[in-house]
Coordinates of C-alpha atoms and ligand atoms in Angstrom, one line a residue:
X397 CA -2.9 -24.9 0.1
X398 CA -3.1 -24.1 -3.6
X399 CA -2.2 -20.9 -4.5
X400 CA -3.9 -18.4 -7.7
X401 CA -3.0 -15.8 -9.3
X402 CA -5.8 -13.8 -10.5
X403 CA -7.2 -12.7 -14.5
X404 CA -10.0 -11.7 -16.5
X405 CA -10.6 -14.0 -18.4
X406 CA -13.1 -13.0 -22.3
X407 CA -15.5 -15.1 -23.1
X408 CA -15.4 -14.0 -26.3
X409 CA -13.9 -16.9 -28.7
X410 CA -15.7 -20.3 -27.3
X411 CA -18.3 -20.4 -24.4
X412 CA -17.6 -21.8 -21.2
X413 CA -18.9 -25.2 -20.0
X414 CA -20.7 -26.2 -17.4
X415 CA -20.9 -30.4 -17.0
X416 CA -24.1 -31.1 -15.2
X417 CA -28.3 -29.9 -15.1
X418 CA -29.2 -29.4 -11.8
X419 CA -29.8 -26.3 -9.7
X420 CA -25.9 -26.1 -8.7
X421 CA -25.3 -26.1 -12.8
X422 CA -28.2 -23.5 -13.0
X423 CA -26.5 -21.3 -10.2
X424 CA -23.2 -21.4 -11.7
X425 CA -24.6 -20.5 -15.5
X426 CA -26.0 -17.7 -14.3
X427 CA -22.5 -16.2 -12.7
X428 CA -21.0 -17.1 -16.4
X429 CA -23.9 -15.5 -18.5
X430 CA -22.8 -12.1 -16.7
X431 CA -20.6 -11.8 -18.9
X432 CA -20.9 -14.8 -21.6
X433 CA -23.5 -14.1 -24.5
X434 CA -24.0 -18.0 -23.9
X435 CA -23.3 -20.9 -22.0
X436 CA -22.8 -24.4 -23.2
X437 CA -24.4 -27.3 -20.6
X438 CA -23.7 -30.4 -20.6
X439 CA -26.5 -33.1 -19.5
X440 CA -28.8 -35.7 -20.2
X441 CA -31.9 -33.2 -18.4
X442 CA -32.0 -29.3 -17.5
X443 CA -33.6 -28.1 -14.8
X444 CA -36.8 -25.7 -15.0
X445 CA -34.2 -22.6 -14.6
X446 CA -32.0 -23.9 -17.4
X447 CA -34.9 -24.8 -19.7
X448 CA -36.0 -21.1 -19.4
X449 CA -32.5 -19.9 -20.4
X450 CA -32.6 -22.6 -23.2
X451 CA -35.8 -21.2 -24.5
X452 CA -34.0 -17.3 -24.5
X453 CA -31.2 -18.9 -26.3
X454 CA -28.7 -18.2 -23.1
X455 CA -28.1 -21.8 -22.7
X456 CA -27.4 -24.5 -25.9
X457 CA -27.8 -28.2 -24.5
X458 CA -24.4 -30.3 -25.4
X459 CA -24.5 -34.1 -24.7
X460 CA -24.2 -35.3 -21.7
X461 CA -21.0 -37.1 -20.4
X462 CA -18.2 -34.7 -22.7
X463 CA -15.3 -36.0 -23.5
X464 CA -11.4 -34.5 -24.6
X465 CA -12.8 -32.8 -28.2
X466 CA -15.9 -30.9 -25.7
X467 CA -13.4 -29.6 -23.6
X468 CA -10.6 -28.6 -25.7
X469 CA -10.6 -24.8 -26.3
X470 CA -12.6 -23.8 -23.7
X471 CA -11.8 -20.8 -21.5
X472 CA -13.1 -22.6 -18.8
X473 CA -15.1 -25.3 -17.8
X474 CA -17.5 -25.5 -14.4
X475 CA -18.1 -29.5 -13.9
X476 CA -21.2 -29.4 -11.1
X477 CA -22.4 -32.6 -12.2
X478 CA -22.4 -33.2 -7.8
X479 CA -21.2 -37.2 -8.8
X480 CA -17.8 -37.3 -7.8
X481 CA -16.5 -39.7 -10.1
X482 CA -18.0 -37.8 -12.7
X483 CA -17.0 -34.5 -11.8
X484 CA -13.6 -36.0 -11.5
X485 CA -13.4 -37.4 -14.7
X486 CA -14.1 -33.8 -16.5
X487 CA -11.3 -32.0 -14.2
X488 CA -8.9 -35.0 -15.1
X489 CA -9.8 -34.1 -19.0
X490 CA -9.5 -30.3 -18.5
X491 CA -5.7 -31.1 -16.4
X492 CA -4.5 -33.2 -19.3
X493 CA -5.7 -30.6 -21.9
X494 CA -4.8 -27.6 -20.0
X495 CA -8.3 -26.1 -20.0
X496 CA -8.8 -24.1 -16.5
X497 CA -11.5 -26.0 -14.5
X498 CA -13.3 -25.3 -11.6
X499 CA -15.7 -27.8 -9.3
X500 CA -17.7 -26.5 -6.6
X501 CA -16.8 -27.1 -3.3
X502 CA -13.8 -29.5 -4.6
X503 CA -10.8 -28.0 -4.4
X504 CA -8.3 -30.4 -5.0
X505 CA -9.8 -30.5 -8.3
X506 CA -9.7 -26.9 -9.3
X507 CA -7.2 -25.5 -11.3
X508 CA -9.4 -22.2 -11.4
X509 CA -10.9 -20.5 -8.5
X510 CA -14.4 -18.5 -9.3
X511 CA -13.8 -15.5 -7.2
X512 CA -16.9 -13.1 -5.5
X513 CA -17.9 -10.3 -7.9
X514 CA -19.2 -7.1 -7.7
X515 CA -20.2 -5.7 -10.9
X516 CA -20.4 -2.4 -12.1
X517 CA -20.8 -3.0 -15.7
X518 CA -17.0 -2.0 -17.0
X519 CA -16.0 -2.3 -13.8
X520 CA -15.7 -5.4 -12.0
X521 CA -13.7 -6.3 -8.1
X522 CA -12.9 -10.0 -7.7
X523 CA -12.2 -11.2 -4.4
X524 CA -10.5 -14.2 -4.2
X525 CA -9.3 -16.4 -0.7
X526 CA -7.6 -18.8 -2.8
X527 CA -10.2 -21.2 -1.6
X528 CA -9.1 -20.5 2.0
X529 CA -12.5 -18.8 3.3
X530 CA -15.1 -17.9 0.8
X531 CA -17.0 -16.6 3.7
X532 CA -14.7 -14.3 4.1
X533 CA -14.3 -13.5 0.5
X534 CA -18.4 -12.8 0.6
X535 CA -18.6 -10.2 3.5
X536 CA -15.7 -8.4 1.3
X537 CA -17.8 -8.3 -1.5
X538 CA -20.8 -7.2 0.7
X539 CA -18.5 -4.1 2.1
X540 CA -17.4 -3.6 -1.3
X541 CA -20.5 -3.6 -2.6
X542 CA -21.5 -1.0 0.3
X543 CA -18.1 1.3 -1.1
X544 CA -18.7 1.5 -5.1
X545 CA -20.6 3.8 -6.1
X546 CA -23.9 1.9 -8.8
X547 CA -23.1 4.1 -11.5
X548 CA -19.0 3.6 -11.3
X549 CA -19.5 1.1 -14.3
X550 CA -21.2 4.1 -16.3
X551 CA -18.1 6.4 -15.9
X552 CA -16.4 3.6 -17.0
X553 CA -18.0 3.4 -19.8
X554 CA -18.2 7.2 -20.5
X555 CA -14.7 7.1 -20.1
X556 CA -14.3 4.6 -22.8
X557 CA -16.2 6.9 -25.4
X558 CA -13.3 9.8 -24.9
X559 CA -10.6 7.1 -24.7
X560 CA -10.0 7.3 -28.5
X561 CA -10.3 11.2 -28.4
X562 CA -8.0 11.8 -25.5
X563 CA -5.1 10.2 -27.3
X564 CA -5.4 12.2 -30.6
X565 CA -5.1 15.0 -28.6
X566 CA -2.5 14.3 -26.2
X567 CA 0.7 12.1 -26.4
X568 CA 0.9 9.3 -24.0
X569 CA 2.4 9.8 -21.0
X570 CA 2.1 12.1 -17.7
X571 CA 0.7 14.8 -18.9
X572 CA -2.7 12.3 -20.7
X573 CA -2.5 10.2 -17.4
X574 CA -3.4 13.7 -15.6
X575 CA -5.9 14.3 -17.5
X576 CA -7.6 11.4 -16.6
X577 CA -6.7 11.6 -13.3
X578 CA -8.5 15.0 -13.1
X579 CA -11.4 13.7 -14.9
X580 CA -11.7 11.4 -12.5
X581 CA -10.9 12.9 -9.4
X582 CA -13.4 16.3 -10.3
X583 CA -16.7 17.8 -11.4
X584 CA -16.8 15.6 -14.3
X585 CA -16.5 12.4 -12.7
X586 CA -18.8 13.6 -9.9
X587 CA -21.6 14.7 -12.5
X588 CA -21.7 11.2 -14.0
X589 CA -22.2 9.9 -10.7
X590 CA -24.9 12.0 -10.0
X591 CA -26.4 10.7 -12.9
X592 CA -25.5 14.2 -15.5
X593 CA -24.8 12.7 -18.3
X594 CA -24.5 15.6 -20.6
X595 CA -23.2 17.9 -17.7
X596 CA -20.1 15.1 -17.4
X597 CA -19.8 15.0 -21.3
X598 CA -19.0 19.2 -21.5
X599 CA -16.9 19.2 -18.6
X600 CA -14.5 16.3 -20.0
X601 CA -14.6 17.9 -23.1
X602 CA -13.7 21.1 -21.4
X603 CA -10.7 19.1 -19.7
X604 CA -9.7 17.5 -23.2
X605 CA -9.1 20.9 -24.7
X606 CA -7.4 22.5 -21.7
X607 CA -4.9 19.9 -21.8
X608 CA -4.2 19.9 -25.4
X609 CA -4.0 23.6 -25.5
X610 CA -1.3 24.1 -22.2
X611 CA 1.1 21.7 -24.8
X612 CA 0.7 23.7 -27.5
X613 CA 1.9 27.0 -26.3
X614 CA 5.5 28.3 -26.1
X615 CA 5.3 28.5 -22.5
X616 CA 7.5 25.2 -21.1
X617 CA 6.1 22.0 -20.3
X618 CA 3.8 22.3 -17.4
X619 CA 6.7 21.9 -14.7
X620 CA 6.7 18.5 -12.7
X621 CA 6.7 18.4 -8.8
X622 CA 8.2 16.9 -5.6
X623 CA 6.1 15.8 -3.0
X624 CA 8.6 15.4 0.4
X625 CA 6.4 12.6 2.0
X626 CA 6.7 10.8 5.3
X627 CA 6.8 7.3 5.2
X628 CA 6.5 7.0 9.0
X629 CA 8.2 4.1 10.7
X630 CA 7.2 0.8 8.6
X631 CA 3.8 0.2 9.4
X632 CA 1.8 1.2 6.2
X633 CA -1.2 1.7 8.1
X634 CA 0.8 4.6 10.0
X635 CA 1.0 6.9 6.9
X636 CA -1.3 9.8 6.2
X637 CA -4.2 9.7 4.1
X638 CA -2.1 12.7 1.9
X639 CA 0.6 10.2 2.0
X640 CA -1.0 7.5 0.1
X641 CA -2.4 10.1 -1.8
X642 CA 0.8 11.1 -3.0
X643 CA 1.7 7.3 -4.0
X644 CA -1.0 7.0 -6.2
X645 CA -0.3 9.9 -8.1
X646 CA 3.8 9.4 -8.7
X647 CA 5.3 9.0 -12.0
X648 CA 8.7 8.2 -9.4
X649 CA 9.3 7.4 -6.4
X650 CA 12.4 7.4 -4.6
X651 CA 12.9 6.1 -1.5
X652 CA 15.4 5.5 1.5
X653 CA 16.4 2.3 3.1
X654 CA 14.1 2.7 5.8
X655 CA 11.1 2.9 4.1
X656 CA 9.3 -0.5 4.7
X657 CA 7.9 -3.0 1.8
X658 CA 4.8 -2.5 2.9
X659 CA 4.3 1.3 2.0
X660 CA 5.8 1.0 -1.5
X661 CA 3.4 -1.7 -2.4
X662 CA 0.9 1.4 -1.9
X663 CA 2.5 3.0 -4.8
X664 CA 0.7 3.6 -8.1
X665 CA 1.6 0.4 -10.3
X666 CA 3.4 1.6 -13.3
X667 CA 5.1 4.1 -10.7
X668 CA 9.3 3.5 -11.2
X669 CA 10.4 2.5 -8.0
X670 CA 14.2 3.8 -7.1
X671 CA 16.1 3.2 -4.1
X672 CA 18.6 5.8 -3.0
X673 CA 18.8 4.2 0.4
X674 CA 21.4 5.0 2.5
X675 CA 22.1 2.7 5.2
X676 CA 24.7 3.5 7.8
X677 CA 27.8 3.8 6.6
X678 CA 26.9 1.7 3.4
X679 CA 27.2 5.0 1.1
X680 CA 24.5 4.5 -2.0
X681 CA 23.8 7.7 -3.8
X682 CA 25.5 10.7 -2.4
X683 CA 23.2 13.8 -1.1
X684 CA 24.1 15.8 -4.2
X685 CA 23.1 13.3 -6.6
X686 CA 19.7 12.9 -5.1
X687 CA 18.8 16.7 -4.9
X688 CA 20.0 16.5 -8.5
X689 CA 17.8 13.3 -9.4
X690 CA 14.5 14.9 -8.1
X691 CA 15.1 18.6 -10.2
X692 CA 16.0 16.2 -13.1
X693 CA 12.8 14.9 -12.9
X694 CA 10.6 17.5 -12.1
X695 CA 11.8 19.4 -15.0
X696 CA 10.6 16.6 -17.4
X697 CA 7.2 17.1 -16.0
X698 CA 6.8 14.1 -13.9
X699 CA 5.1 13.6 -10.4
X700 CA 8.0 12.8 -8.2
X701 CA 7.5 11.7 -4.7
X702 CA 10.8 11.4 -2.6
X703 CA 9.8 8.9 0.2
X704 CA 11.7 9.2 4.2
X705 CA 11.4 6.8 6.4
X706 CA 9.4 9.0 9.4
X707 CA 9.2 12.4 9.5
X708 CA 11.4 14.3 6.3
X709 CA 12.2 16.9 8.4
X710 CA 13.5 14.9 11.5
X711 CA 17.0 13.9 11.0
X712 CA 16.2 12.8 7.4
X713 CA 18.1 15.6 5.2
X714 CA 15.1 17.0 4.3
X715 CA 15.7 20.8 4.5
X716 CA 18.8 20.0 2.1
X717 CA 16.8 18.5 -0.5
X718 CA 14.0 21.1 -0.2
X719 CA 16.7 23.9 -0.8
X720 CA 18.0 22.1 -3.7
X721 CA 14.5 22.0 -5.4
X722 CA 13.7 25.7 -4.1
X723 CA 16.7 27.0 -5.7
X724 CA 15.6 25.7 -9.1
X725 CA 11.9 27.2 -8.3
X726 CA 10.5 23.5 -8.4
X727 CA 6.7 23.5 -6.6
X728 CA 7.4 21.5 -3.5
X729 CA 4.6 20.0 -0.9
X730 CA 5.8 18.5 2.3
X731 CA 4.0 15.7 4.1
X732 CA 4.6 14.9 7.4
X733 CA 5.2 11.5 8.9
X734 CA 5.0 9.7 12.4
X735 CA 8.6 10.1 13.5
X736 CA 10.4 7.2 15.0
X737 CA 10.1 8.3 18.1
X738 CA 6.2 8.7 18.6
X739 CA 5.8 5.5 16.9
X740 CA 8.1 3.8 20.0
X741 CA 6.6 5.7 22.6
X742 CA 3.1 5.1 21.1
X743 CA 3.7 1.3 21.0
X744 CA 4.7 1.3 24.4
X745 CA 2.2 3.4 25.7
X746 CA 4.7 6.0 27.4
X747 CA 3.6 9.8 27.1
X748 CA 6.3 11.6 26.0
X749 CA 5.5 14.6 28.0
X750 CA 3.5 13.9 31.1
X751 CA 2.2 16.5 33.1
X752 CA 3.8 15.1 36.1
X753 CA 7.0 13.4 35.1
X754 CA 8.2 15.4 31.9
X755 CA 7.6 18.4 30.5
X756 CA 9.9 18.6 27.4
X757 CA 10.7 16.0 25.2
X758 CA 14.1 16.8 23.0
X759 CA 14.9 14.8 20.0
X760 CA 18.7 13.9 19.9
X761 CA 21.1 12.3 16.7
X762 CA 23.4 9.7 18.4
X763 CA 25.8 10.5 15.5
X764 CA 27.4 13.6 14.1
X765 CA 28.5 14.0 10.5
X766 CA 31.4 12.2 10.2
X767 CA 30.2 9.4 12.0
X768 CA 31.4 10.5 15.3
X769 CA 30.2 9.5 18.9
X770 CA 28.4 12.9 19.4
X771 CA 30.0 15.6 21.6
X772 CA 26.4 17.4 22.6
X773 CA 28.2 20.2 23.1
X774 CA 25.6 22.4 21.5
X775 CA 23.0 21.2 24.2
X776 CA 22.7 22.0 27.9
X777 CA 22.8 18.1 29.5
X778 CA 23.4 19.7 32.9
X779 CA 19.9 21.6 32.1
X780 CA 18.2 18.9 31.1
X781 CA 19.7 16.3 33.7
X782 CA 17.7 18.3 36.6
X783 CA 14.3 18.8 35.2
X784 CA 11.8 16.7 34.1
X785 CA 12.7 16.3 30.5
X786 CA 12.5 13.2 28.0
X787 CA 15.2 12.3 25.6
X788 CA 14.4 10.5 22.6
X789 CA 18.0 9.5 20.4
X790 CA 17.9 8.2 17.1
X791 CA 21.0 6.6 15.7
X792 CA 22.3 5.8 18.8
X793 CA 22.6 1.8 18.6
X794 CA 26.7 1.9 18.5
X795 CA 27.1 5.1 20.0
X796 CA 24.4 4.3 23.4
X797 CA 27.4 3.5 25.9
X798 CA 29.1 6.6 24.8
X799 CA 25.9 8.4 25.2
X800 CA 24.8 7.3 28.3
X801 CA 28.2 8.0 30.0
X802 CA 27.9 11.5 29.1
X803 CA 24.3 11.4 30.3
X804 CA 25.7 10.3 34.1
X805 CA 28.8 12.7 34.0
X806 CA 26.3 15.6 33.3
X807 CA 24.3 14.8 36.3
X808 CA 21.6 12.5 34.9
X809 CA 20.7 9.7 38.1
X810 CA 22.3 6.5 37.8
X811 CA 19.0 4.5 37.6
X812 CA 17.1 6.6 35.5
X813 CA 15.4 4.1 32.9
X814 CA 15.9 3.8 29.4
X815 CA 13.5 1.8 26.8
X816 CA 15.4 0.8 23.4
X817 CA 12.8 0.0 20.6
X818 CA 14.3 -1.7 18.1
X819 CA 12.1 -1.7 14.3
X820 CA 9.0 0.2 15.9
X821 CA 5.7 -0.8 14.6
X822 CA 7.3 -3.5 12.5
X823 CA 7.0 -7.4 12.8
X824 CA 10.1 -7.9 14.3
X825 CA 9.8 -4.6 17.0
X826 CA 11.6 -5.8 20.0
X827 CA 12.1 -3.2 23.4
X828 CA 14.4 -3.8 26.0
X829 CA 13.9 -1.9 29.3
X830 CA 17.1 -1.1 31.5
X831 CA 18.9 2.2 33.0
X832 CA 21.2 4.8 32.2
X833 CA 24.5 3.5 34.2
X834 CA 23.5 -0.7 33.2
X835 CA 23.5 1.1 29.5
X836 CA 26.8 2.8 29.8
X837 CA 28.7 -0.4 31.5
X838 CA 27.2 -3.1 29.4
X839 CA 25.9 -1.8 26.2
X840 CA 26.4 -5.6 25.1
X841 CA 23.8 -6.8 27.1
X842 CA 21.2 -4.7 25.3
X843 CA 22.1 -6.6 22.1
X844 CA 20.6 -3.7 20.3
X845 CA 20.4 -3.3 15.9
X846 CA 19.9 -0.7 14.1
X847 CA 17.3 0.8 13.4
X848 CA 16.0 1.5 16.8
X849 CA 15.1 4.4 19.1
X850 CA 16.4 5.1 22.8
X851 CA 14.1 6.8 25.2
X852 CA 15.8 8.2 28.4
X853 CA 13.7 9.8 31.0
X854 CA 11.0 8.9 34.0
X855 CA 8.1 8.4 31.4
X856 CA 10.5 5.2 30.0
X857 CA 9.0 3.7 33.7
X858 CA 5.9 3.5 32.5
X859 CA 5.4 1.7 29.8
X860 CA 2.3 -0.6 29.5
X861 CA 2.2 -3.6 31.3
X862 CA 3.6 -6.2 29.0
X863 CA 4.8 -3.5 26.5
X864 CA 8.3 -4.8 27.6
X865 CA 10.0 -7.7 25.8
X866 CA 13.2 -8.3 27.9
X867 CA 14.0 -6.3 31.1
X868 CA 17.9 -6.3 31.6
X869 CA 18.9 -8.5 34.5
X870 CA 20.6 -5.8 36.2
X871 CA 19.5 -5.3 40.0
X872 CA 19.0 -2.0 40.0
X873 CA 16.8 -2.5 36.3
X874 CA 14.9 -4.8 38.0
X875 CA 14.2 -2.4 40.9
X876 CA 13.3 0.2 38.7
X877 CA 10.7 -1.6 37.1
X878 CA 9.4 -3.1 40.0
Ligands
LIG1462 N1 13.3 10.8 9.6 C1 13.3 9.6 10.5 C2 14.7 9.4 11.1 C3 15.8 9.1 10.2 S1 17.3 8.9 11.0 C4 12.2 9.7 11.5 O1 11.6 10.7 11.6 O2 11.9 8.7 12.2 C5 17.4 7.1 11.1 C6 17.1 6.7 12.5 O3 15.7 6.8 12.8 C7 17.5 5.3 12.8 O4 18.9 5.2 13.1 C8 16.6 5.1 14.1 O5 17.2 5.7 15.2 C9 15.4 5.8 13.7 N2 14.4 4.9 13.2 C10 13.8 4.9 11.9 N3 12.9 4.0 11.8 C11 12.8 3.4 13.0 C12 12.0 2.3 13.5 N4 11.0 1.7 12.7 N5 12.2 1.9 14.7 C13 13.1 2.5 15.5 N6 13.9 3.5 15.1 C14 13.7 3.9 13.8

């Protein structure tokens, strides 16, 4: 399967190339004269469309049959001669010269890959299947054709006029890439597209100034934020629209171990990308020095997103590093995130709460600072062992047995059943049903890595059927899921 990578290419220097006069040549001229001023065709005849653009001066005719010195130089040559000796004598030339060339519907001999367009004048989307599916590639283009607005391209354009402007008056960096951001995002953007031309003009104007003023003054820099955001579980398509918001707007983004690949790829491409991940035990950057990090750079003005795996303000430190930046009067906005928890529970369809079986659901750390099996002393198991109450513990993979023993000795029954879900909502999620008592006499068997969620309660009977992936051998398991 070939692989591409894909460019724009300017058609600026020499015109492209297209080997061949028929209607597949004509077809594929008229993609290149979208943006080429004109197209160079090779053949002995042109068809009636060519022959029109020969007569506008779109197309010039070039001999037939081109050999190394046609070739050479060329940004990129289209052979649709449709003889496939022929066409396979150009794409040898174009190989051996290094000339990218493309042949319809052959793609062993491609070395370029014409993607679908949509075209909006300064802007253009190509969509590209690698040759995989071009039908594919087409009803992407349709949709996308459905999503851009027609006059994005004039924007663009407009855009382009202020470019020169814009950096006179503001030095590069966050505070002109706000700018455009609000010229974009606001009433100026949204009067071009409603076709306001001059109403779009003032209002960027307006914005220019107002930017170059607030740098002038002796008032600081306009002050940076941090944006707390939930990264949810790993699944990108779990985060909040505000979330992805938040991604495209940072300057940095830093992020903890259990954020998943996936979610930073959403993050705005020149964004700086630092890991302060702390993995269990593994200590990477201490608390302090990541509260210190974010005020650092919020005071130089920059957009700073700290990214937590979940929910920031479930066992993830959060209120700490919100303190840190309060103290230092640093604008904070707080995203929430789908817990590790709901994302387990929602992927095997158990209810949390259930009107019949559970009426509270507590959220539990299986660890205590220090790294200690945790005491629960502050809770009331006994309490929640004789009502109808859910228990969801996170960081519990080498502390379960532990856990589960105090579970029985306050009173919790013997075959109450837990679910383990192991990298919810990822790939590799994997859930193993079994019970309270098999839990705390053969943790083992559960096999379980970190991360991963344990769910004790009745509502961890009723998962889905299916949602399972082992059920522990134990009898009484088995009779509990019966
Ligand atoms: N703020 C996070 C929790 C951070 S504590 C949240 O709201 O989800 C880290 C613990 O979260 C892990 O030890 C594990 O128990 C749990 N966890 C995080 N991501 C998980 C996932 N994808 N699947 C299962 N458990 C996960």
């Amino acid at each position: 399967m070939m692989r591409t990578f894909p460019i724009f290419v300017s058609f600026d220097g020499k015109p492209p190339l297209v080997v061949g006069g028929g209607p597949l040549a004509a077809i594929k001229t008229r993609l290149l004269l979208k943006r080429a001023g004109h197209v160079d065709v090779a053949a002995e005849t042109l068809s009636p469309e060519l022959s029109d653009l020969e007569a506008e001066g779109k197309v010039v005719l070039q001999p037939a049959h081109p050999g190394a010195d046609q070739i050479r130089g060329r940004p990129l040559v289209i052979s649709a001669t449709e003889i496939d000796g022929e066409d396979a004598r150009i794409a040898e030339i174009a190989h051996s010269l290094g000339v990218p060339v493309n042949v319809p519907d052959r793609p062993a001999l491609c070395t370029a890959v014409l993607p679908a367009i949509v075209d909006r004048g300064e802007v253009t989307v190509a969509v590209g299947t690698s040759a995989a599916a071009p039908v594919l590639a087409q009803r992407l283009r349709a949709w996308l054709e459905n999503e851009l607005h027609p006059r994005l391209g004039d924007l663009a354009e407009l855009a382009g006029q202020f470019r020169h402007r814009v950096a006179e008056r503001l030095a590069e960096g966050p505070e002109r890439r706000r700018l455009w951001e609000r010229i974009f995002d606001g009433p100026a953007a949204r009067a071009m597209l409603h076709g306001d031309e001059d109403a779009a003009r003032k209002l960027i104007d307006h914005e220019i100034e107002t930017a170059a003023l607030a740098g002038t003054g002796e008032a600081p820099e306009s002050q940076g934020r941090v944006l707390l955001i939930g990264a949810g579980p790993g699944d990108p398509e779990l985060l909040t629209v505000k979330a992805v918001r938040a991604l495209k707007a940072a300057d940095v983004v830093f992020y903890d171990k259990l954020v998943g690949d996936g979610v930073l790829e959403l993050a705005r491409r020149e964004a700086e990308l630092v890991s302060v991940g702390k993995a269990k035990g593994a200590h990477s950057v201490p608390q302090a020095e990541i509260n210190a990090l974010l005020v650092a750079r919020a005071k130089a003005g920059h957009t700073v997103v700290r990214l937590k795996g979940g929910d920031p303000f479930i066992f993830g430190r959060g209120g700490e590093e919100l303190d840190a930046l309060r103290a230092e009067a640093i604008p904070v906005e707080v995203v929430p995130g789908v817990t590790a928890g709901a994302a387990a529970a929602a992927s095997l369809q158990i209810p949390l709460t259930h009107r019949d079986v559970s009426h509270t659901v507590t959220f539990l750390s299986g660890h205590e600072a220090g790294g200690k099996a945790p005491s629960f002393e502050h809770l009331d198991l006994k309490a929640l062992a004789s009502g109808n109450n859910t228990l969801v513990v996170y960081m519990g993979v080498t502390t379960g047995a532990v856990i589960a023993q105090r579970l029985l000795d306050a009173g919790f029954r013997a075959a109450l059943p837990v679910i383990a879900v192991e990298n919810a909502s990822r790939a590799n999620e994997r859930r193993v049903a079994t019970t309270i008592s098999a839990l705390a006499n053969d943790a083992g068997s559960v096999g379980l890595k970190s991360p991963a969620v344990l769910i004790f309660g009745e509502v961890a009977g009723l998962p889905a059927a299916g949602a399972v992936d082992t059920i522990l051998a134990h009898e009484e398991v088995a009779r509990a899921y019966a």
